[in-house]
């Protein structure tokens, strides 16, 4: 078959497939009408952002929100509080570990003789520690913690089987400690994103399954007829990830260049089918909650979800453009990478329409700032990623720091920003304490935003210069190295700001736990009723 | 059917399609590509060196996949012809790499056949390539007053070894260099599965 016919058939197949899926899923999942998107609000609550303090009376409004519904929500929060708190504590630890490792790796790239005496501190290992601490520590702990918080609220029931998630989380973190230890020691499976030895992966599988179990148990006890869009994302992510992880790490299964295609099937899908849906689910929940109005178009969110599910899984081959793999595979991935623009546009339009007229809410709420910036960066990094898959652009940017900048725009600018916002929203509700120093939230936001901006702009320019130098055979290879140096330093500056932001974030969390606030959440009738029988 | 059942079935279907394309089909078609004629199996020392290459993360800065002439000038840089599936028949896992912070290494054994160059370059890259940002790997070597018989002494350009000391390569360094020297895909490639 010629490349053109493969290209055309892949295109037609994906469009027809997406259309069929949306048609077949539509009947139940949208339950047409605006009520579906209003399910996250109690009666009478629309128009009022959810406040942590004194949650029964949002600004003494009339009509007052339905007390019984608010009480049910408080019960839902109480049922998940312990396990969410555990996941968040782990997330904080891994965030700090990953930050330290990342900054060290960044500095080493422009100061190669710094800290060379120990093998575990060498670039190849500390960089891998950074990636794995983010990929299996910070991102899943924050994402799963948020999912465990949101799911009982959305299903209007209490979290069932929280102790399984707690045990699963403990196993998962034990596995990560063992995994990072073995990488530092020099035992690695040798594939990017899949470095942790498969023997340790068994623990991750067991832990992950135990974390997923409460989702199923809670779904069985749901008291709502309709599944809100966030449940689709989180539910599917929790099914997708174990399959990806299990297939990818199965020992002895993969070999030769097939292992390379599998590697990027996993590497890209762990971003697209795990972190991305968890973060998007958070946006679909927190954004409406924080501005007090339902999302604009529920049908657009349907398109966004099934588009992501259908196209994202097949984009991984664009990491192998120009590589020794079958040509049709690369072409398929390029087509599907471009198709990703569709669900991204659906999400973006939806977010814009929802926020329209409510921008003033951004001023008073740093949480909302994190979530909105994260949403914007989802659009930016996705569109950028689609274009990076085009051969003409890939010829320049592949193998350069440009790709690293892109990866951080996605996993930091989008996913981490959203999780920061989620944590700021959730922690007061599960601990019963308000963040003690609100100014620090603003400081964290600006450090993170400025840091990633410097990081991204530096590496994007540096990577592009590196790529164009490498494509010019009249310039020696070392020119492509020299070209990046100032930008690698710039990246370290941006990274340092991000790390500083994380330290402040963690100090603030400790301050909250230590009871520094002096303005603990006032006990409300609902809270008393709920905590009375935990 | 409950909506969650439809949801999960739908999600599993989309993932199955992706897995079929990116994992199952390659599994059926290219996984067991026979070694390219001319490709030699690794020696025991080179295989141990390959483990060193992995554990020190060399693949995070060096690719092992020169691209085709109509795509990038890799061949003009002396990195070799575009590779084909049969070139990786003995590679478990393949180390294609995603970055070229340093040059492609698929044919480094052809470009730099000398053991001493590799050893010295690992001890201190900047002794050979001014402005290099490759990490130094001093922990793969030992500084001695005098080498024992049978040990490999590394001769570096003047100024890179402390006065009165001798640099001796540890076995890990010798294995790693043995692997690097074995990287040679300069034989001709015939493989219908790739587009050259």
XYZ file of C-alpha atoms in Angstrom, chain A residues 230 233 275-285 304 308 347 375 378 414 418-419:
21
model
C -14.986 14.082 35.100
C -11.974 10.786 32.296
C -2.043 12.236 33.543
C -3.991 14.180 30.932
C -7.413 12.665 31.719
C -6.806 13.010 35.464
C -5.925 16.673 35.020
C -8.755 17.368 32.561
C -11.223 15.710 34.924
C -9.969 18.072 37.631
C -10.493 21.089 35.389
C -14.014 19.970 34.465
C -14.828 19.716 38.147
C -13.340 16.248 23.729
C -8.926 12.052 23.141
C -12.004 21.522 25.258
C -6.133 24.617 30.981
C -3.148 22.035 27.788
C -0.678 21.870 32.269
C -3.912 21.859 37.621
C -2.845 19.566 40.452
